[in-house]
XYZ file of C-alpha atoms in Angstrom:
786
model
C -14.333 69.014 12.304
C -17.743 70.848 12.101
C -19.398 67.904 10.669
C -18.468 65.461 13.319
C -21.335 63.707 14.659
C -23.783 64.940 12.061
C -25.377 63.645 9.021
C -23.466 64.732 5.923
C -25.190 65.541 2.531
C -23.064 64.857 -0.420
C -22.756 63.348 -3.863
C -22.523 59.716 -4.676
C -22.673 57.545 -7.732
C -25.487 55.110 -7.130
C -26.134 51.865 -8.997
C -29.925 51.454 -8.673
C -30.186 48.054 -10.037
C -28.184 45.445 -12.008
C -27.406 46.417 -15.528
C -27.003 50.242 -14.834
C -24.168 52.458 -14.627
C -23.953 54.807 -11.711
C -25.889 57.948 -11.534
C -24.886 60.920 -9.450
C -27.313 61.326 -6.515
C -27.294 63.439 -3.233
C -27.062 60.882 -0.479
C -27.051 61.290 3.325
C -23.892 59.624 5.069
C -24.648 58.895 8.604
C -21.809 59.525 11.477
C -19.572 56.709 12.250
C -20.655 54.288 15.141
C -18.420 52.396 17.476
C -15.390 51.287 15.754
C -16.077 53.003 12.560
C -14.563 55.859 10.650
C -16.004 58.439 8.082
C -13.659 59.453 5.386
C -13.812 62.242 2.860
C -12.718 60.507 -0.422
C -10.245 62.691 -2.428
C -9.676 60.197 -5.314
C -10.935 56.838 -6.559
C -10.233 54.577 -9.347
C -12.736 52.635 -11.532
C -11.848 49.139 -11.553
C -13.319 46.326 -13.583
C -14.950 44.826 -10.496
C -16.913 47.971 -10.075
C -18.349 47.439 -13.659
C -19.210 43.841 -12.784
C -21.449 45.137 -9.960
C -23.049 47.496 -12.489
C -23.511 44.722 -15.068
C -25.094 42.303 -12.463
C -22.434 39.786 -12.587
C -20.755 40.157 -9.343
C -21.866 37.795 -6.607
C -24.079 38.572 -3.638
C -24.731 42.185 -4.294
C -27.839 44.087 -2.966
C -29.173 47.089 -4.923
C -29.229 50.056 -4.708
C -25.476 50.174 -3.971
C -22.667 52.654 -4.022
C -19.524 50.879 -5.289
C -15.857 51.774 -5.613
C -13.198 50.243 -3.655
C -9.871 51.780 -5.075
C -9.736 55.021 -3.203
C -7.822 57.210 -0.944
C -8.969 60.178 1.508
C -8.821 61.957 4.546
C -10.528 60.956 7.967
C -13.421 63.321 8.687
C -14.534 61.826 11.993
C -14.153 58.595 14.033
C -16.706 56.748 16.131
C -16.109 55.614 19.745
C -13.197 53.329 20.682
C -11.330 53.999 17.348
C -7.541 54.114 17.922
C -5.985 53.240 14.549
C -6.620 56.606 12.829
C -7.734 60.308 13.905
C -9.304 63.177 11.985
C -6.992 64.580 9.211
C -4.974 61.391 8.701
C -4.581 60.328 5.200
C -5.983 56.836 4.563
C -6.574 53.977 2.064
C -9.718 51.909 2.483
C -9.139 48.254 2.145
C -11.408 46.189 -0.084
C -10.371 43.244 1.760
C -10.635 43.825 5.538
C -8.058 42.461 8.186
C -9.853 41.939 11.429
C -6.840 40.686 12.990
C -8.872 38.141 14.922
C -10.171 35.468 12.576
C -8.260 32.285 11.807
C -7.226 33.626 8.378
C -5.951 36.858 9.658
C -3.855 34.915 12.149
C -2.499 32.734 9.413
C 0.589 34.144 7.873
C -0.007 32.241 4.478
C -3.219 33.914 3.608
C -4.987 37.502 3.426
C -8.448 36.316 3.055
C -10.111 37.798 6.221
C -13.284 35.654 7.057
C -15.227 38.848 7.362
C -14.487 39.731 3.774
C -16.929 39.494 0.932
C -15.816 36.146 -0.109
C -17.066 34.721 3.078
C -19.887 36.933 3.985
C -21.330 39.749 2.025
C -20.199 43.162 2.972
C -23.356 44.898 1.868
C -24.178 46.306 5.333
C -22.002 47.439 8.172
C -20.957 44.765 10.623
C -24.000 45.738 12.736
C -26.137 44.872 9.595
C -27.211 48.457 9.013
C -26.270 50.968 6.312
C -24.770 54.460 6.726
C -26.287 55.549 3.355
C -29.595 56.755 2.364
C -30.926 58.417 -0.961
C -34.243 59.546 -1.861
C -35.479 58.098 1.450
C -34.419 54.688 0.763
C -31.370 52.544 2.310
C -28.515 52.352 -0.036
C -26.096 49.397 0.403
C -22.411 49.447 1.019
C -19.859 47.612 -1.157
C -16.965 45.781 0.373
C -17.319 48.381 3.310
C -15.525 50.879 1.165
C -17.917 52.625 -1.282
C -15.591 55.113 -2.434
C -17.923 56.386 -5.172
C -19.176 58.722 -2.448
C -17.518 61.996 -1.497
C -17.850 60.828 2.062
C -18.190 56.965 3.175
C -18.096 55.076 6.487
C -15.992 52.020 6.952
C -15.190 49.797 10.111
C -11.555 49.891 11.506
C -10.882 46.506 9.817
C -11.166 48.174 6.374
C -8.892 51.162 6.742
C -5.087 51.860 7.025
C -3.115 55.062 7.740
C -0.518 56.109 5.076
C 2.329 58.667 4.966
C 0.937 62.155 5.170
C 3.157 63.096 2.182
C 1.374 60.725 -0.170
C -0.472 62.105 -3.112
C -3.854 60.676 -2.765
C -4.731 61.021 -6.618
C -1.889 58.665 -7.157
C -1.964 56.212 -4.297
C -5.609 55.493 -4.582
C -4.619 52.748 -7.019
C -2.855 50.844 -4.168
C -6.148 49.920 -2.766
C -6.566 47.474 -5.666
C -5.095 47.527 -8.970
C -1.497 48.204 -8.446
C -1.125 46.157 -5.257
C -3.169 43.243 -6.992
C -0.793 43.128 -10.076
C 2.443 43.824 -8.371
C 1.730 41.348 -5.588
C 0.830 38.650 -8.140
C 4.392 38.642 -9.334
C 6.118 39.303 -5.864
C 4.060 37.179 -3.467
C 1.686 34.816 -5.497
C 4.080 33.624 -8.157
C 7.523 34.502 -6.337
C 9.019 35.297 -9.565
C 12.742 34.358 -9.666
C 15.686 36.044 -11.292
C 16.399 35.107 -14.703
C 12.983 33.586 -15.282
C 10.616 34.242 -18.335
C 7.159 35.505 -17.663
C 4.088 36.079 -19.898
C 1.440 38.710 -18.939
C -2.137 38.140 -20.675
C -3.844 41.545 -20.834
C -1.948 44.942 -20.424
C -4.490 47.060 -18.516
C -3.564 48.584 -15.196
C -3.351 45.362 -13.430
C -1.330 43.575 -16.133
C 1.075 46.592 -16.262
C 1.468 46.333 -12.450
C 2.408 42.553 -12.868
C 5.199 43.740 -15.299
C 6.528 45.991 -12.758
C 6.528 43.169 -10.340
C 8.376 40.875 -12.671
C 10.884 43.394 -13.454
C 11.653 44.081 -9.816
C 11.882 40.316 -9.062
C 14.616 40.102 -11.789
C 12.758 38.289 -14.635
C 15.029 38.322 -17.742
C 12.134 38.055 -20.137
C 8.671 39.583 -19.791
C 6.342 39.046 -22.651
C 3.203 41.229 -22.903
C 0.243 39.967 -24.711
C -2.783 42.113 -25.884
C -4.535 42.685 -29.037
C -4.253 46.499 -28.670
C -0.987 47.366 -29.861
C -1.328 50.954 -28.575
C -0.386 49.445 -25.084
C 2.868 48.121 -25.985
C 4.905 51.324 -25.591
C 3.693 51.730 -21.857
C 4.452 48.032 -21.248
C 7.908 48.250 -22.586
C 8.429 51.450 -20.662
C 7.640 49.596 -17.415
C 9.558 46.593 -17.981
C 8.284 44.239 -20.919
C 10.919 43.002 -22.977
C 8.466 41.679 -25.942
C 5.012 42.511 -26.734
C 2.943 40.529 -29.049
C -0.573 40.476 -30.486
C -2.630 37.233 -30.971
C -3.968 38.793 -34.051
C -0.677 38.624 -35.736
C -0.556 34.892 -35.686
C -2.671 32.116 -37.161
C -1.758 29.591 -34.457
C -3.101 29.673 -30.909
C -1.317 32.315 -28.715
C -0.098 29.516 -26.308
C 1.694 27.707 -29.110
C 3.336 30.879 -30.071
C 4.697 31.395 -26.439
C 5.843 27.740 -26.319
C 7.865 28.325 -29.493
C 9.297 31.601 -28.441
C 10.483 30.108 -25.107
C 11.169 26.489 -25.810
C 8.863 24.636 -23.224
C 6.793 27.445 -22.375
C 7.218 30.440 -19.836
C 8.086 29.887 -16.137
C 5.242 32.135 -15.077
C 2.102 33.194 -16.874
C -0.279 35.581 -15.470
C -3.934 35.998 -16.682
C -5.234 39.396 -15.670
C -8.303 39.791 -18.024
C -10.900 37.565 -16.425
C -11.766 35.487 -19.420
C -12.131 31.783 -19.542
C -10.326 31.274 -22.775
C -7.626 33.439 -21.887
C -7.102 31.596 -18.475
C -6.720 28.485 -20.313
C -4.395 29.856 -22.907
C -2.165 31.294 -19.959
C -2.031 27.833 -18.275
C -1.199 26.136 -21.625
C 1.578 28.557 -22.293
C 3.255 27.826 -18.981
C 6.322 25.586 -18.908
C 5.654 21.805 -19.336
C 6.555 20.182 -15.992
C 7.206 23.201 -13.838
C 5.263 26.313 -15.037
C 3.262 28.508 -12.848
C -0.043 30.110 -14.103
C -1.453 32.805 -11.796
C -5.105 33.727 -12.299
C -5.459 37.456 -11.397
C -8.574 38.703 -13.413
C -12.063 37.812 -11.979
C -14.347 36.333 -14.545
C -18.109 37.062 -14.247
C -19.879 35.190 -11.390
C -21.014 31.637 -12.527
C -18.310 31.041 -15.111
C -16.849 27.584 -15.531
C -13.219 26.996 -16.172
C -12.902 23.853 -18.064
C -9.581 22.282 -19.523
C -7.844 18.953 -20.095
C -6.472 17.879 -16.649
C -3.314 16.744 -18.438
C -2.171 20.418 -18.427
C -1.843 20.132 -14.602
C -0.813 16.385 -14.440
C 2.163 17.181 -16.454
C 3.786 19.277 -13.638
C 2.031 22.886 -14.048
C 0.771 24.776 -11.196
C -2.456 26.921 -11.355
C -2.753 29.423 -8.536
C -4.967 32.425 -7.827
C -3.825 35.638 -6.603
C -6.140 37.617 -4.019
C -5.289 41.217 -3.925
C -1.720 40.327 -4.671
C -1.749 38.131 -1.439
C -1.081 41.206 0.628
C -2.230 41.560 4.283
C -3.260 45.033 3.376
C -3.116 46.687 6.839
C 0.435 45.769 7.239
C 1.589 46.068 3.498
C 0.034 49.172 2.174
C 1.885 51.771 4.343
C 5.330 50.042 3.142
C 4.106 49.950 -0.463
C 3.320 53.747 -0.377
C 6.687 54.422 1.262
C 8.508 52.565 -1.471
C 6.444 54.506 -4.007
C 7.476 57.831 -2.268
C 11.009 56.504 -2.662
C 10.467 55.991 -6.343
C 11.068 52.105 -6.352
C 8.372 51.980 -8.959
C 6.009 54.347 -10.817
C 2.411 53.527 -10.832
C 1.521 56.943 -11.970
C 2.026 55.371 -15.343
C -1.247 53.315 -14.882
C -3.442 56.347 -14.757
C -4.822 56.908 -18.433
C -7.535 59.604 -17.549
C -8.421 61.880 -14.768
C -12.107 62.967 -14.539
C -14.125 64.986 -12.236
C -16.574 63.058 -10.098
C -19.685 63.980 -11.964
C -18.183 62.543 -15.063
C -17.975 58.954 -13.670
C -20.528 57.528 -16.148
C -17.835 58.655 -18.835
C -15.278 56.876 -16.884
C -17.258 53.577 -17.085
C -17.652 54.185 -20.859
C -13.880 54.529 -21.114
C -13.284 51.588 -19.262
C -15.508 49.510 -21.377
C -14.239 50.951 -24.654
C -10.540 49.993 -23.608
C -11.693 46.531 -22.582
C -13.431 46.049 -25.743
C -10.443 47.075 -27.716
C -7.999 45.091 -25.547
C -8.696 41.377 -25.830
C -11.039 39.261 -28.082
C -10.876 35.515 -28.619
C -13.589 33.917 -30.516
C -16.867 34.299 -28.561
C -19.049 31.128 -28.172
C -22.347 31.267 -30.000
C -24.517 31.568 -26.946
C -22.230 34.161 -25.224
C -23.823 37.766 -24.637
C -21.246 40.497 -23.989
C -23.204 43.093 -22.054
C -22.877 46.525 -23.515
C -21.052 45.533 -26.730
C -22.519 42.434 -28.599
C -25.995 41.161 -28.178
C -27.429 37.768 -29.163
C -31.187 38.236 -28.752
C -33.834 35.566 -28.335
C -36.964 36.441 -30.093
C -39.889 37.344 -27.789
C -37.512 37.722 -24.785
C -36.757 41.043 -23.063
C -33.703 42.748 -24.376
C -31.447 44.751 -22.199
C -29.542 47.398 -24.086
C -28.584 50.999 -23.893
C -30.841 54.010 -24.557
C -30.625 57.794 -24.192
C -33.427 58.672 -21.471
C -34.705 62.165 -20.834
C -35.755 61.827 -17.258
C -37.690 65.212 -17.168
C -38.015 68.379 -18.981
C -34.863 70.472 -19.291
C -32.478 67.675 -19.417
C -30.430 66.264 -22.344
C -30.548 62.434 -22.617
C -28.517 60.178 -20.285
C -27.262 56.689 -21.497
C -28.983 54.127 -19.484
C -29.534 50.484 -19.617
C -33.150 49.721 -20.347
C -35.336 46.682 -20.882
C -37.235 46.320 -24.167
C -40.081 44.018 -24.008
C -41.046 41.774 -26.911
C -43.425 43.079 -29.578
C -47.237 42.249 -29.120
C -49.802 41.711 -31.651
C -49.239 43.945 -34.750
C -45.836 45.157 -33.438
C -42.245 45.049 -34.493
C -39.074 45.209 -32.537
C -36.240 46.706 -34.399
C -32.340 47.007 -33.711
C -31.512 50.691 -34.582
C -28.431 50.769 -36.547
C -28.370 54.669 -37.010
C -30.153 57.745 -35.939
C -30.015 61.437 -36.386
C -30.591 64.195 -33.833
C -33.387 66.480 -34.853
C -34.428 69.800 -33.390
C -37.721 68.305 -32.373
C -35.778 65.779 -30.197
C -34.354 68.820 -28.522
C -37.617 70.491 -27.971
C -38.743 67.427 -25.904
C -35.414 67.740 -24.027
C -36.231 71.357 -23.500
C -39.812 70.683 -22.340
C -41.236 72.692 -25.270
C -42.799 69.874 -27.144
C -46.460 69.452 -26.637
C -48.088 66.533 -24.628
C -45.003 64.641 -23.573
C -44.583 62.402 -20.673
C -41.384 61.797 -18.806
C -39.331 59.861 -18.442
C -39.105 59.418 -22.327
C -36.790 57.978 -24.971
C -36.933 60.279 -27.921
C -35.468 59.828 -31.477
C -37.433 59.686 -34.604
C -35.104 59.875 -37.376
C -33.553 56.461 -37.632
C -33.150 53.232 -39.665
C -32.534 49.688 -38.544
C -33.042 45.995 -38.851
C -36.193 44.085 -37.818
C -35.317 41.752 -34.913
C -38.525 40.120 -34.113
C -42.321 40.564 -34.977
C -45.473 40.185 -33.074
C -48.574 38.110 -34.083
C -50.507 39.082 -37.194
C -47.648 41.232 -38.517
C -47.251 40.890 -42.423
C -45.570 44.102 -43.589
C -42.044 42.950 -42.627
C -40.074 40.077 -41.432
C -36.922 39.566 -39.215
C -33.902 40.789 -41.103
C -35.519 43.358 -43.174
C -34.255 46.930 -43.175
C -36.698 49.361 -42.099
C -37.207 53.134 -41.424
C -39.470 53.923 -38.440
C -42.325 56.530 -39.384
C -42.505 59.587 -36.933
C -46.023 60.032 -38.520
C -47.871 56.861 -38.615
C -50.108 55.731 -41.500
C -52.795 53.489 -40.272
C -54.540 53.227 -43.632
C -57.928 53.103 -41.961
C -58.676 56.570 -40.609
C -60.416 59.332 -42.632
C -57.091 61.267 -43.039
C -55.251 58.274 -44.248
C -57.960 57.535 -46.766
C -57.769 61.154 -48.074
C -55.197 61.643 -50.966
C -54.723 65.246 -50.121
C -53.076 64.792 -46.668
C -50.531 62.753 -44.895
C -52.036 63.302 -41.490
C -53.013 60.320 -39.514
C -55.444 60.621 -36.612
C -53.468 58.168 -34.726
C -50.280 60.529 -34.655
C -49.274 62.511 -31.770
C -51.128 65.779 -32.984
C -54.388 63.845 -32.643
C -53.482 61.817 -29.727
C -50.376 61.610 -27.740
C -48.039 58.743 -28.845
C -46.418 58.284 -25.492
C -47.570 54.885 -24.953
C -48.294 52.065 -27.619
C -51.612 51.863 -29.001
C -52.781 49.364 -26.113
C -51.744 52.208 -23.607
C -48.799 50.374 -22.234
C -44.976 51.048 -22.655
C -42.387 48.472 -23.975
C -39.538 50.248 -22.111
C -38.460 50.156 -18.454
C -35.433 51.536 -16.763
C -34.343 51.421 -13.033
C -37.805 49.601 -12.354
C -39.722 52.538 -13.939
C -41.878 52.796 -16.925
C -40.198 54.903 -19.636
C -42.483 56.501 -22.332
C -42.348 56.140 -26.118
C -42.013 59.025 -28.498
C -43.894 59.236 -31.666
C -43.803 55.285 -31.499
C -40.351 55.275 -32.743
C -37.769 56.105 -29.975
C -34.767 55.597 -32.173
C -32.363 56.679 -29.269
C -32.682 53.065 -28.116
C -30.497 50.346 -29.362
C -33.744 48.255 -29.611
C -37.038 49.893 -29.938
C -40.747 48.586 -30.506
C -43.327 50.157 -32.764
C -46.850 49.307 -34.313
C -47.056 48.146 -37.919
C -48.525 51.704 -38.882
C -45.106 53.320 -37.968
C -42.744 51.295 -39.967
C -41.822 50.708 -43.651
C -39.583 48.374 -45.356
C -36.944 49.684 -47.666
C -34.192 48.336 -50.160
C -31.907 45.840 -48.419
C -28.973 47.474 -50.239
C -29.726 50.974 -48.631
C -26.863 52.214 -46.286
C -28.787 52.661 -42.855
C -26.299 55.193 -41.689
C -27.333 57.563 -44.590
C -30.980 56.800 -45.204
C -31.914 57.392 -41.582
C -32.427 61.005 -42.378
C -35.275 60.147 -44.668
C -37.329 59.360 -41.582
C -37.647 63.097 -40.888
C -34.978 65.923 -41.966
C -34.532 65.205 -45.697
C -38.112 63.969 -46.409
C -39.347 67.045 -44.707
C -37.339 69.691 -46.541
C -37.354 67.878 -50.022
C -40.983 67.304 -49.751
C -41.558 71.011 -48.841
C -40.563 72.093 -52.049
C -41.947 69.301 -54.217
C -45.264 68.668 -52.619
C -46.303 71.496 -50.470
C -45.114 74.504 -52.387
C -45.182 72.610 -55.644
C -42.221 74.770 -57.007
C -42.508 75.586 -60.649
C -39.803 75.660 -63.208
C -38.265 79.094 -63.773
C -39.324 80.340 -60.338
C -37.353 82.145 -57.484
C -37.163 80.653 -54.081
C -35.763 81.844 -50.679
C -34.817 79.370 -47.920
C -34.378 80.880 -44.356
C -32.076 78.492 -42.414
C -29.381 76.317 -44.062
C -29.273 73.392 -41.684
C -30.233 69.826 -42.705
C -33.915 70.585 -43.580
C -33.081 73.950 -45.347
C -30.346 72.140 -47.419
C -33.114 69.644 -48.226
C -35.465 72.287 -49.382
C -32.713 73.519 -51.658
C -32.354 70.039 -53.337
C -36.127 70.027 -53.827
C -36.163 73.425 -55.519
C -33.423 72.386 -57.719
C -35.100 69.308 -58.688
C -38.375 71.293 -59.448
C -36.421 73.522 -61.801
C -36.309 76.698 -59.912
C -34.009 79.284 -61.866
C -32.815 81.138 -58.644
C -32.525 79.689 -55.122
C -31.486 82.121 -52.301
C -30.139 80.788 -49.055
C -30.335 82.975 -45.999
C -28.177 82.290 -42.822
C -25.786 84.338 -40.608
C -23.458 81.364 -40.615
C -21.364 82.021 -43.789
C -19.590 78.677 -43.265
C -22.844 77.053 -44.696
C -22.731 78.930 -47.877
C -20.448 76.505 -49.742
C -22.451 73.498 -48.985
C -25.683 75.247 -49.885
C -24.196 76.233 -53.247
C -23.012 72.755 -53.841
C -26.505 71.515 -53.394
C -28.215 73.973 -55.730
C -28.336 77.563 -54.129
C -27.431 80.316 -56.702
C -27.169 83.071 -54.050
C -26.363 83.051 -50.340
C -26.802 86.138 -48.055
C -26.325 86.922 -44.457
C -28.793 89.383 -42.560
C -25.799 90.715 -40.926
C -24.400 92.123 -43.912
C -27.413 94.701 -44.271
C -28.895 97.331 -42.081
C -32.322 97.039 -43.458
C -34.589 94.022 -42.696
C -33.703 90.824 -44.772
C -37.322 90.797 -46.243
C -36.641 94.256 -47.842
C -33.270 92.957 -49.080
C -34.947 90.009 -50.934
C -37.902 92.140 -52.314
C -35.139 94.395 -53.793
C -33.146 91.630 -55.191
C -36.102 89.933 -56.860
C -38.467 92.918 -57.723
C -41.811 91.921 -56.013
C -40.285 89.269 -53.761
C -39.653 85.603 -54.272
C -42.213 83.124 -55.576
C -41.644 80.667 -52.810
C -40.211 81.299 -49.514
C -39.536 78.532 -46.848
C -38.912 79.150 -43.085
C -36.842 76.125 -41.930
C -35.712 77.271 -38.547
C -38.812 77.498 -36.346
C -38.560 80.991 -35.064
C -41.511 83.433 -35.114
C -39.509 86.426 -36.240
C -37.935 84.515 -39.254
C -41.562 83.159 -40.115
C -42.812 86.792 -40.327
C -39.854 87.674 -42.594
C -40.171 84.895 -44.784
C -43.753 85.726 -45.306
C -43.020 89.438 -46.138
C -40.387 88.264 -48.503
C -42.633 86.246 -50.737
C -44.009 87.966 -53.889
C -46.722 90.500 -52.984
C -49.437 89.365 -55.144
C -48.907 85.789 -55.521
C -45.993 84.514 -53.441
C -46.235 81.310 -51.135
C -44.633 81.071 -47.933
C -44.065 77.534 -46.579
C -43.536 77.066 -42.850
C -41.318 73.993 -42.253
C -39.498 74.660 -38.924
C -41.359 73.922 -35.820
C -41.519 76.755 -33.138
C -41.708 75.815 -29.406
C -44.952 74.825 -28.165
C -47.028 77.892 -27.126
C -45.407 80.180 -29.695
C -47.721 82.760 -31.332
C -47.322 83.819 -34.999
C -48.446 87.286 -35.186
C -48.276 89.708 -38.369
C -50.365 92.313 -40.331
C -53.236 90.642 -42.179
C -52.335 92.667 -45.096
C -49.459 90.361 -45.687
C -52.116 87.798 -46.721
C -54.786 89.927 -48.207
C -52.652 91.198 -50.906
C -52.569 87.727 -52.355
C -49.815 85.877 -50.637
C -50.155 82.270 -49.368
C -48.881 80.997 -45.948
C -48.992 77.237 -45.735
C -47.527 74.483 -43.622
C -45.587 71.400 -44.487
C -46.066 68.382 -42.420
C -43.282 65.866 -43.101
C -42.977 67.140 -46.627
C -46.640 66.097 -47.120
C -45.535 62.539 -47.911
C -47.491 59.565 -47.052
C -44.515 58.072 -45.709
C -45.360 54.269 -46.058
C -45.795 54.680 -49.774
C -43.160 57.446 -50.359
C -40.199 56.253 -48.339
C -39.261 53.216 -50.486
C -39.456 55.262 -53.709
C -37.429 58.118 -52.069
C -34.533 55.539 -50.995
C -34.639 54.004 -54.464
C -34.152 57.458 -56.122
C -31.223 57.943 -53.667
C -29.810 54.539 -54.663
C -29.960 55.766 -58.243
C -28.282 59.016 -57.295
C -31.157 61.296 -58.066
C -29.998 63.521 -55.040
C -27.343 63.345 -52.395
C -28.566 63.823 -48.745
C -25.167 62.470 -47.617
C -24.051 65.965 -47.722
C -26.363 66.751 -44.823
C -24.448 64.699 -42.248
C -22.117 67.097 -40.449
C -20.854 64.637 -37.724
C -20.849 60.833 -37.049
C -20.673 59.905 -33.434
C -20.885 56.670 -31.369
C -24.003 56.132 -29.473
C -22.484 56.888 -26.087
C -21.591 60.359 -27.292
C -25.364 61.336 -27.838
C -24.925 64.239 -25.413
C -22.133 65.704 -27.434
C -24.540 65.415 -30.456
C -26.980 67.630 -28.612
C -24.200 70.231 -27.913
C -23.303 70.243 -31.500
C -26.818 70.806 -32.418
C -26.884 73.816 -29.997
C -23.610 75.195 -31.056
C -24.689 75.168 -34.741
C -27.856 76.760 -34.080
C -26.302 79.403 -31.936
C -24.141 80.225 -34.732
C -26.955 79.975 -37.246
C -29.419 82.547 -36.726
C -30.208 85.296 -34.324
C -32.536 88.178 -34.566
C -32.846 90.266 -31.529
C -34.388 88.409 -28.729
C -36.925 90.444 -26.596
C -35.856 91.043 -22.983
C -36.909 88.460 -20.531
C -36.855 85.685 -23.301
C -35.082 82.560 -22.099
C -33.573 80.310 -24.849
C -33.073 76.799 -23.106
C -29.341 75.981 -23.431
C -28.527 77.804 -26.460
C -30.137 78.863 -29.743
C -30.197 75.988 -32.176
C -30.965 74.828 -35.598
C -31.093 71.540 -37.091
C -28.073 69.852 -38.641
C -28.655 66.135 -38.523
C -25.846 64.324 -36.582
C -25.664 60.629 -37.414
C -25.394 58.648 -34.212
C -24.565 54.906 -35.051
C -24.898 52.362 -32.218
C -23.098 49.722 -34.130
C -19.848 51.886 -33.876
C -19.488 50.917 -30.244
């Protein structure tokens, strides 16, 4: 091939440090050296072992690393003295090598090559160097396979040629999952005809065990999982019974003993949990049962049980990659597959493009989280799902990080430092996505440093407090304040304004008041946003940026009070001071615009006109108080002239809740000629210029801005929440979507799509709208859903 002997640049999924999922990077892959092969990976599976590396619970790993060990590909080039394969051959990488020379390889009773990771780390090639580099740094190998790279290099001991007719997107599973499960039944347990088997965990490996038990002739195969959605597939592949521990009050091992008499002949644990391993052992037949451990628990786990379980005649054995000598076995396993002896195709639940590998990890975790759960000991921390925090310790959690301007957030694992003096650490329960957050992503919000964790419309529970904090205590429900209230500056002491001189618009709030950050990710400092950063499962903020609310408040609803609802509602009540019997026009019927409508209605306006090109919003607007709704697309004349004709001289109060220069001018022109008030609520991109004829003002109109609804939030939010609890208004109607935290990128896409369909005047030539046009509709994102 033309690339032979040259460095290849390609994409790879790199785990930079423990606790992170892979990120797609461009890497350089060096040519193969003596006895080495470079392979173009065509397909790869994601195995739980790969996730253990990401979580930092797989032993003896060096970072950064490219994982992946369940792949298939085509030989691109070979190094000197390679004879086992040639360019163009279809191959499967071997996650357990077979050198053919060590005592283990020469022993027919074992497949554990002494050059494998169990005996010595396979983080570098046999010559102790790496073939991968990224960003000028050496990147480590994983098991000499590293199939999460489009090209990878491996020694001869870690590769085997397969039938050229094999579909690589199917047989990639033979490199680990299928061979491990199938071999556990055929080779490790040596299941006999007419026997009874129990399989704990019905993931890909568990289903492969079932196929092996069926082919071995077992008469009864019982599948155990709490996720009943897996039962149909298990029965399709050979299970005779499927049960869920959740359907019984007694331990599952006792259920199995009662079902079978003295217990099953063979039990298989394919999850990798200590409690299920003990249950599997106890469910095997008293006196002669065999329990096979297939799943790998986290490094450092301790299996502890009553020795009488063994002393009474049971056998506890482990299965290492199905006990296959892979170089010899895989070609035959693939041949049997092509001859339809078994159907591992059924194990594939999702097929994703390489760039969505992070989504693959999320799917893997979601499936496992929903697949098995015994009672978790008090001190156990489940990475990525449950957290038991220790006050004043660093917390590792998920956050949505914007690495640079022009990017939407990516889910990362971050470290959140403990709160310092006058600081509070909060577990965020729910957060909305606001257009301001998207302005940061687009790079059009002023004075932002990257990487940054945005989010400012959230609600949560106090996890811990720093010294000298008196305003809240652990366990309190709180709302972060995107505009602080220090209570000391001249602005805070002025009853006519809610501006604080410690806010972002006086001095950037990219670092905490002591000019340091509480966030790190991939070893780098990550900046704060407005001292809130609610797109992190845990965040830290100063006392000036937090307020306690009613403990009965539903956080997934009142999170909107931190920005959207308060901004719109206050624009009518506080900023405009709408009077009873007046006429109002609201430009833009997103979440903020709808909140303005609620404020106008509460103030007693007699006519409230909603304006938007998206007519699908009209019903909701009328439900909340609009008397009329119109679309500029239905008229040939400018919308401001339409409004003047509808009302005589124009509306008493107009509100621009989009953040576009052209609609701001239209809103001003639509207000009453001699006494109208135009309130600007929406925030245009940084650097925008509002230009209009001064006569629009000189004739008696007022143009004012509304800053967070002109509320002093520390004092106002508890009362606003109280009024909500007493049903004075219904901001619940503002929530258009509720998504789990890992789908925050989808939330941004929804935000963009809604705005694209919500307002569009002619855009001057040469204008670039980042992504799409968008307008705020709050999308509640609830980390607790995961």
